[in-house]
Amino acid sequence: TVVLKTIRYETPRAEIKWPDSAVIYFIPGSFSIEMPYLPTLDSVITKAEREGASIEIHAFCDSTGTQKLNKELVLKRADKVAAYISRTIPKESIYATLYNESGALYAPEARNRKVIVKIVK
């Protein structure tokens, strides 16, 4: 018997859920916020507005594109979400972190094409 290809299976890790947060997933190459994620995002925005809290945006991508394209894509995702949030929350209360060139945070998985929005108290 000759092994032509070895496939390594990794057990899916549970997605971390933060209180007062929303996770928005994106299709490859996209930075559009899809409708299913709006109710949760709106809920986080409403709570932040009610509490006078700030919002953190953490934008991620997978490893399927070049570093340059991934950097642009992560920025577009963060900008799109920040623009949506800034309709209600003042821009000076929105902070973004872009995860784009470290390599360690990339993974060729759909769960890494996301933006996490968290309330900062």
Short mmCIF file of N, CA and C in Angstrom, two decimals:
data_model
loop_
_atom_site.label_atom_id
_atom_site.label_comp_id
_atom_site.label_asym_id
_atom_site.label_seq_id
_atom_site.Cartn_x
_atom_site.Cartn_y
_atom_site.Cartn_z
N THR A 1 0.84 -1.18 0.00
CA THR A 1 0.00 0.00 0.00
C THR A 1 0.89 1.24 0.00
N VAL A 2 0.54 2.19 -0.84
CA VAL A 2 1.27 3.45 -0.93
C VAL A 2 0.32 4.57 -0.56
N VAL A 3 0.74 5.43 0.36
CA VAL A 3 -0.07 6.58 0.74
C VAL A 3 0.29 7.72 -0.21
N LEU A 4 -0.69 8.15 -1.00
CA LEU A 4 -0.46 9.22 -1.94
C LEU A 4 -0.70 10.59 -1.32
N LYS A 5 -1.64 10.65 -0.40
CA LYS A 5 -1.96 11.92 0.23
C LYS A 5 -2.41 11.66 1.65
N THR A 6 -1.88 12.41 2.57
CA THR A 6 -2.29 12.29 3.96
C THR A 6 -3.22 13.45 4.28
N ILE A 7 -4.39 13.13 4.76
CA ILE A 7 -5.35 14.15 5.15
C ILE A 7 -5.40 14.20 6.66
N ARG A 8 -5.15 15.36 7.20
CA ARG A 8 -5.19 15.52 8.65
C ARG A 8 -6.53 16.11 9.05
N TYR A 9 -7.20 15.44 9.95
CA TYR A 9 -8.48 15.93 10.43
C TYR A 9 -8.29 16.57 11.79
N GLU A 10 -8.80 17.77 11.94
CA GLU A 10 -8.77 18.44 13.23
C GLU A 10 -10.20 18.63 13.71
N THR A 11 -10.42 18.31 14.95
CA THR A 11 -11.73 18.49 15.52
C THR A 11 -12.07 19.97 15.53
N PRO A 12 -13.27 20.35 15.06
CA PRO A 12 -13.64 21.77 15.08
C PRO A 12 -13.61 22.33 16.49
N ARG A 13 -13.01 23.50 16.62
CA ARG A 13 -12.97 24.16 17.91
C ARG A 13 -14.24 24.97 18.10
N ALA A 14 -14.70 25.05 19.33
CA ALA A 14 -15.89 25.83 19.62
C ALA A 14 -15.59 27.31 19.44
N GLU A 15 -16.50 28.00 18.84
CA GLU A 15 -16.35 29.45 18.66
C GLU A 15 -16.55 30.12 20.01
N ILE A 16 -15.66 31.05 20.33
CA ILE A 16 -15.76 31.77 21.59
C ILE A 16 -16.89 32.79 21.48
N LYS A 17 -17.76 32.82 22.46
CA LYS A 17 -18.84 33.80 22.50
C LYS A 17 -18.58 34.75 23.64
N TRP A 18 -18.49 36.02 23.33
CA TRP A 18 -18.31 37.04 24.35
C TRP A 18 -19.67 37.63 24.69
N PRO A 19 -19.87 37.97 25.95
CA PRO A 19 -21.12 38.66 26.27
C PRO A 19 -21.14 40.02 25.57
N ASP A 20 -22.31 40.46 25.22
CA ASP A 20 -22.46 41.77 24.57
C ASP A 20 -21.64 41.86 23.29
N SER A 21 -21.73 40.84 22.44
CA SER A 21 -20.97 40.85 21.20
C SER A 21 -21.80 40.27 20.05
N ALA A 22 -21.33 40.56 18.85
CA ALA A 22 -21.92 40.00 17.64
C ALA A 22 -20.79 39.52 16.75
N VAL A 23 -20.99 38.39 16.10
CA VAL A 23 -20.01 37.87 15.15
C VAL A 23 -20.67 37.89 13.78
N ILE A 24 -19.99 38.51 12.84
CA ILE A 24 -20.49 38.62 11.47
C ILE A 24 -19.55 37.82 10.58
N TYR A 25 -20.08 36.85 9.87
CA TYR A 25 -19.26 36.04 8.96
C TYR A 25 -19.44 36.54 7.53
N PHE A 26 -18.42 36.35 6.71
CA PHE A 26 -18.42 36.84 5.34
C PHE A 26 -18.12 35.71 4.38
N ILE A 27 -18.65 35.81 3.18
CA ILE A 27 -18.28 34.86 2.14
C ILE A 27 -16.90 35.27 1.61
N PRO A 28 -16.16 34.38 0.96
CA PRO A 28 -14.81 34.72 0.50
C PRO A 28 -14.79 35.98 -0.36
N GLY A 29 -13.87 36.87 -0.05
CA GLY A 29 -13.69 38.09 -0.82
C GLY A 29 -14.74 39.17 -0.58
N SER A 30 -15.69 38.92 0.30
CA SER A 30 -16.78 39.86 0.52
C SER A 30 -16.56 40.73 1.75
N PHE A 31 -17.14 41.92 1.72
CA PHE A 31 -17.16 42.77 2.90
C PHE A 31 -18.57 43.31 3.14
N SER A 32 -19.57 42.67 2.55
CA SER A 32 -20.96 43.06 2.75
C SER A 32 -21.52 42.36 3.98
N ILE A 33 -22.26 43.12 4.78
CA ILE A 33 -22.90 42.55 5.97
C ILE A 33 -24.20 41.89 5.50
N GLU A 34 -24.30 40.60 5.70
CA GLU A 34 -25.48 39.86 5.26
C GLU A 34 -26.63 40.02 6.26
N MET A 35 -27.86 39.94 5.77
CA MET A 35 -29.06 40.16 6.58
C MET A 35 -29.16 39.32 7.85
N PRO A 36 -28.79 38.05 7.84
CA PRO A 36 -28.97 37.26 9.08
C PRO A 36 -28.19 37.79 10.29
N TYR A 37 -27.16 38.60 10.05
CA TYR A 37 -26.34 39.09 11.16
C TYR A 37 -26.82 40.44 11.70
N LEU A 38 -27.72 41.09 11.01
CA LEU A 38 -28.15 42.43 11.43
C LEU A 38 -28.90 42.47 12.77
N PRO A 39 -29.81 41.55 13.06
CA PRO A 39 -30.50 41.64 14.36
C PRO A 39 -29.55 41.58 15.56
N THR A 40 -28.57 40.70 15.53
CA THR A 40 -27.62 40.60 16.64
C THR A 40 -26.74 41.85 16.70
N LEU A 41 -26.29 42.32 15.55
CA LEU A 41 -25.48 43.53 15.51
C LEU A 41 -26.28 44.73 16.02
N ASP A 42 -27.53 44.85 15.58
CA ASP A 42 -28.39 45.94 16.05
C ASP A 42 -28.60 45.88 17.55
N SER A 43 -28.72 44.68 18.09
CA SER A 43 -28.89 44.50 19.53
C SER A 43 -27.67 45.01 20.30
N VAL A 44 -26.48 44.70 19.81
CA VAL A 44 -25.24 45.17 20.44
C VAL A 44 -25.15 46.69 20.36
N ILE A 45 -25.49 47.25 19.21
CA ILE A 45 -25.45 48.70 19.03
C ILE A 45 -26.42 49.40 19.98
N THR A 46 -27.63 48.86 20.07
CA THR A 46 -28.65 49.45 20.95
C THR A 46 -28.20 49.42 22.40
N LYS A 47 -27.62 48.30 22.82
CA LYS A 47 -27.15 48.19 24.20
C LYS A 47 -26.00 49.16 24.46
N ALA A 48 -25.07 49.29 23.53
CA ALA A 48 -23.95 50.22 23.69
C ALA A 48 -24.45 51.65 23.77
N GLU A 49 -25.41 51.97 22.92
CA GLU A 49 -25.97 53.33 22.93
C GLU A 49 -26.67 53.62 24.26
N ARG A 50 -27.44 52.67 24.74
CA ARG A 50 -28.17 52.82 26.01
C ARG A 50 -27.21 53.01 27.18
N GLU A 51 -26.09 52.29 27.15
CA GLU A 51 -25.12 52.35 28.25
C GLU A 51 -24.04 53.41 28.05
N GLY A 52 -24.05 54.09 26.91
CA GLY A 52 -23.01 55.07 26.63
C GLY A 52 -21.63 54.45 26.50
N ALA A 53 -21.60 53.21 26.03
CA ALA A 53 -20.35 52.44 25.94
C ALA A 53 -19.71 52.60 24.56
N SER A 54 -18.44 52.26 24.49
CA SER A 54 -17.71 52.22 23.22
C SER A 54 -17.86 50.84 22.60
N ILE A 55 -17.45 50.75 21.34
CA ILE A 55 -17.52 49.47 20.62
C ILE A 55 -16.16 49.16 20.01
N GLU A 56 -15.74 47.91 20.15
CA GLU A 56 -14.52 47.41 19.51
C GLU A 56 -14.91 46.55 18.32
N ILE A 57 -14.17 46.72 17.23
CA ILE A 57 -14.34 45.90 16.04
C ILE A 57 -13.05 45.13 15.84
N HIS A 58 -13.15 43.81 15.72
CA HIS A 58 -11.99 42.96 15.45
C HIS A 58 -12.27 42.27 14.11
N ALA A 59 -11.50 42.64 13.09
CA ALA A 59 -11.73 42.11 11.74
C ALA A 59 -10.67 41.07 11.39
N PHE A 60 -11.11 39.97 10.79
CA PHE A 60 -10.24 38.85 10.45
C PHE A 60 -10.46 38.44 8.99
N CYS A 61 -9.53 37.63 8.47
CA CYS A 61 -9.70 37.01 7.17
C CYS A 61 -9.08 35.61 7.21
N ASP A 62 -9.30 34.87 6.14
CA ASP A 62 -8.65 33.56 6.06
C ASP A 62 -7.34 33.73 5.29
N SER A 63 -6.68 32.65 4.97
CA SER A 63 -5.36 32.74 4.33
C SER A 63 -5.40 32.50 2.83
N THR A 64 -6.56 32.59 2.22
CA THR A 64 -6.65 32.23 0.81
C THR A 64 -6.13 33.29 -0.15
N GLY A 65 -6.02 34.53 0.26
CA GLY A 65 -5.53 35.58 -0.63
C GLY A 65 -4.09 35.96 -0.31
N THR A 66 -3.57 36.88 -1.11
CA THR A 66 -2.23 37.41 -0.83
C THR A 66 -2.31 38.31 0.40
N GLN A 67 -1.16 38.61 1.00
CA GLN A 67 -1.16 39.49 2.16
C GLN A 67 -1.74 40.85 1.80
N LYS A 68 -1.41 41.37 0.63
CA LYS A 68 -1.93 42.67 0.22
C LYS A 68 -3.45 42.64 0.09
N LEU A 69 -3.97 41.64 -0.59
CA LEU A 69 -5.43 41.54 -0.76
C LEU A 69 -6.13 41.31 0.58
N ASN A 70 -5.53 40.48 1.43
CA ASN A 70 -6.14 40.23 2.74
C ASN A 70 -6.17 41.50 3.58
N LYS A 71 -5.09 42.27 3.51
CA LYS A 71 -5.04 43.53 4.27
C LYS A 71 -6.15 44.48 3.81
N GLU A 72 -6.32 44.60 2.50
CA GLU A 72 -7.38 45.45 1.95
C GLU A 72 -8.77 44.94 2.34
N LEU A 73 -8.93 43.64 2.27
CA LEU A 73 -10.23 43.04 2.60
C LEU A 73 -10.59 43.23 4.06
N VAL A 74 -9.64 43.02 4.95
CA VAL A 74 -9.89 43.20 6.38
C VAL A 74 -10.25 44.66 6.66
N LEU A 75 -9.55 45.59 6.03
CA LEU A 75 -9.85 47.01 6.21
C LEU A 75 -11.26 47.33 5.72
N LYS A 76 -11.63 46.79 4.56
CA LYS A 76 -12.98 47.04 4.02
C LYS A 76 -14.05 46.46 4.93
N ARG A 77 -13.81 45.27 5.50
CA ARG A 77 -14.78 44.68 6.42
C ARG A 77 -14.94 45.55 7.67
N ALA A 78 -13.83 45.98 8.23
CA ALA A 78 -13.89 46.83 9.42
C ALA A 78 -14.58 48.16 9.10
N ASP A 79 -14.24 48.76 7.95
CA ASP A 79 -14.86 50.02 7.55
C ASP A 79 -16.37 49.88 7.35
N LYS A 80 -16.77 48.79 6.72
CA LYS A 80 -18.20 48.57 6.46
C LYS A 80 -18.97 48.44 7.77
N VAL A 81 -18.43 47.67 8.70
CA VAL A 81 -19.10 47.49 9.98
C VAL A 81 -19.08 48.80 10.78
N ALA A 82 -17.96 49.51 10.76
CA ALA A 82 -17.87 50.79 11.47
C ALA A 82 -18.85 51.80 10.90
N ALA A 83 -19.01 51.83 9.59
CA ALA A 83 -19.96 52.75 8.96
C ALA A 83 -21.39 52.43 9.41
N TYR A 84 -21.70 51.15 9.49
CA TYR A 84 -23.04 50.74 9.94
C TYR A 84 -23.26 51.16 11.40
N ILE A 85 -22.28 50.92 12.23
CA ILE A 85 -22.39 51.25 13.66
C ILE A 85 -22.46 52.76 13.86
N SER A 86 -21.70 53.52 13.07
CA SER A 86 -21.61 54.97 13.27
C SER A 86 -22.89 55.70 12.90
N ARG A 87 -23.87 55.01 12.38
CA ARG A 87 -25.18 55.64 12.16
C ARG A 87 -25.83 55.96 13.50
N THR A 88 -25.43 55.22 14.55
CA THR A 88 -26.01 55.38 15.87
C THR A 88 -24.99 55.79 16.92
N ILE A 89 -23.83 55.17 16.90
CA ILE A 89 -22.78 55.40 17.89
C ILE A 89 -21.79 56.42 17.34
N PRO A 90 -21.36 57.41 18.14
CA PRO A 90 -20.38 58.39 17.64
C PRO A 90 -19.08 57.70 17.19
N LYS A 91 -18.51 58.20 16.11
CA LYS A 91 -17.30 57.59 15.54
C LYS A 91 -16.15 57.53 16.54
N GLU A 92 -16.06 58.52 17.42
CA GLU A 92 -14.96 58.52 18.40
C GLU A 92 -15.12 57.43 19.46
N SER A 93 -16.25 56.73 19.46
CA SER A 93 -16.48 55.63 20.40
C SER A 93 -16.33 54.27 19.74
N ILE A 94 -15.82 54.24 18.51
CA ILE A 94 -15.65 52.99 17.77
C ILE A 94 -14.16 52.77 17.53
N TYR A 95 -13.66 51.61 17.96
CA TYR A 95 -12.25 51.27 17.81
C TYR A 95 -12.14 49.98 17.00
N ALA A 96 -11.17 49.93 16.09
CA ALA A 96 -11.01 48.74 15.25
C ALA A 96 -9.61 48.17 15.38
N THR A 97 -9.54 46.84 15.38
CA THR A 97 -8.28 46.12 15.32
C THR A 97 -8.34 45.23 14.09
N LEU A 98 -7.33 45.32 13.24
CA LEU A 98 -7.29 44.54 12.01
C LEU A 98 -6.27 43.42 12.15
N TYR A 99 -6.71 42.21 11.94
CA TYR A 99 -5.81 41.05 11.99
C TYR A 99 -5.57 40.63 10.56
N ASN A 100 -4.38 40.99 10.03
CA ASN A 100 -4.21 40.77 8.60
C ASN A 100 -2.86 40.25 8.15
N GLU A 101 -1.79 40.51 8.84
CA GLU A 101 -0.49 40.11 8.31
C GLU A 101 0.33 39.24 9.23
N SER A 102 -0.22 38.79 10.31
CA SER A 102 0.60 38.04 11.26
C SER A 102 0.76 36.57 10.90
N GLY A 103 -0.05 36.06 10.00
CA GLY A 103 0.05 34.65 9.65
C GLY A 103 -0.55 33.75 10.69
N ALA A 104 -0.30 33.98 11.95
CA ALA A 104 -0.80 33.12 13.01
C ALA A 104 -2.31 33.22 13.16
N LEU A 105 -2.86 34.35 12.77
CA LEU A 105 -4.30 34.53 12.92
C LEU A 105 -5.07 34.13 11.67
N TYR A 106 -4.37 33.82 10.60
CA TYR A 106 -5.05 33.36 9.39
C TYR A 106 -5.31 31.86 9.51
N ALA A 107 -6.35 31.43 8.89
CA ALA A 107 -6.60 30.01 8.73
C ALA A 107 -7.52 29.87 7.53
N PRO A 108 -7.34 28.85 6.74
CA PRO A 108 -8.16 28.71 5.53
C PRO A 108 -9.54 28.14 5.86
N GLU A 109 -10.22 28.77 6.78
CA GLU A 109 -11.51 28.26 7.23
C GLU A 109 -12.52 29.40 7.21
N ALA A 110 -13.77 29.04 6.96
CA ALA A 110 -14.83 30.04 6.90
C ALA A 110 -14.98 30.78 8.21
N ARG A 111 -14.70 30.13 9.34
CA ARG A 111 -14.92 30.80 10.61
C ARG A 111 -13.93 31.93 10.87
N ASN A 112 -12.91 32.07 10.04
CA ASN A 112 -11.97 33.18 10.19
C ASN A 112 -12.25 34.34 9.24
N ARG A 113 -13.29 34.22 8.43
CA ARG A 113 -13.74 35.34 7.61
C ARG A 113 -14.84 36.05 8.39
N LYS A 114 -14.43 36.85 9.37
CA LYS A 114 -15.42 37.41 10.29
C LYS A 114 -14.99 38.76 10.84
N VAL A 115 -15.97 39.42 11.43
CA VAL A 115 -15.75 40.61 12.24
C VAL A 115 -16.48 40.37 13.55
N ILE A 116 -15.77 40.62 14.63
CA ILE A 116 -16.38 40.51 15.97
C ILE A 116 -16.59 41.93 16.47
N VAL A 117 -17.80 42.21 16.91
CA VAL A 117 -18.16 43.52 17.45
C VAL A 117 -18.46 43.32 18.93
N LYS A 118 -17.73 44.06 19.79
CA LYS A 118 -17.90 43.90 21.25
C LYS A 118 -18.13 45.26 21.90
N ILE A 119 -18.94 45.23 22.95
CA ILE A 119 -19.14 46.43 23.75
C ILE A 119 -17.99 46.54 24.74
N VAL A 120 -17.45 47.75 24.86
CA VAL A 120 -16.38 48.02 25.82
C VAL A 120 -16.97 48.90 26.91
N LYS A 121 -16.94 48.40 28.12
CA LYS A 121 -17.55 49.15 29.23
C LYS A 121 -16.52 49.92 30.00
#
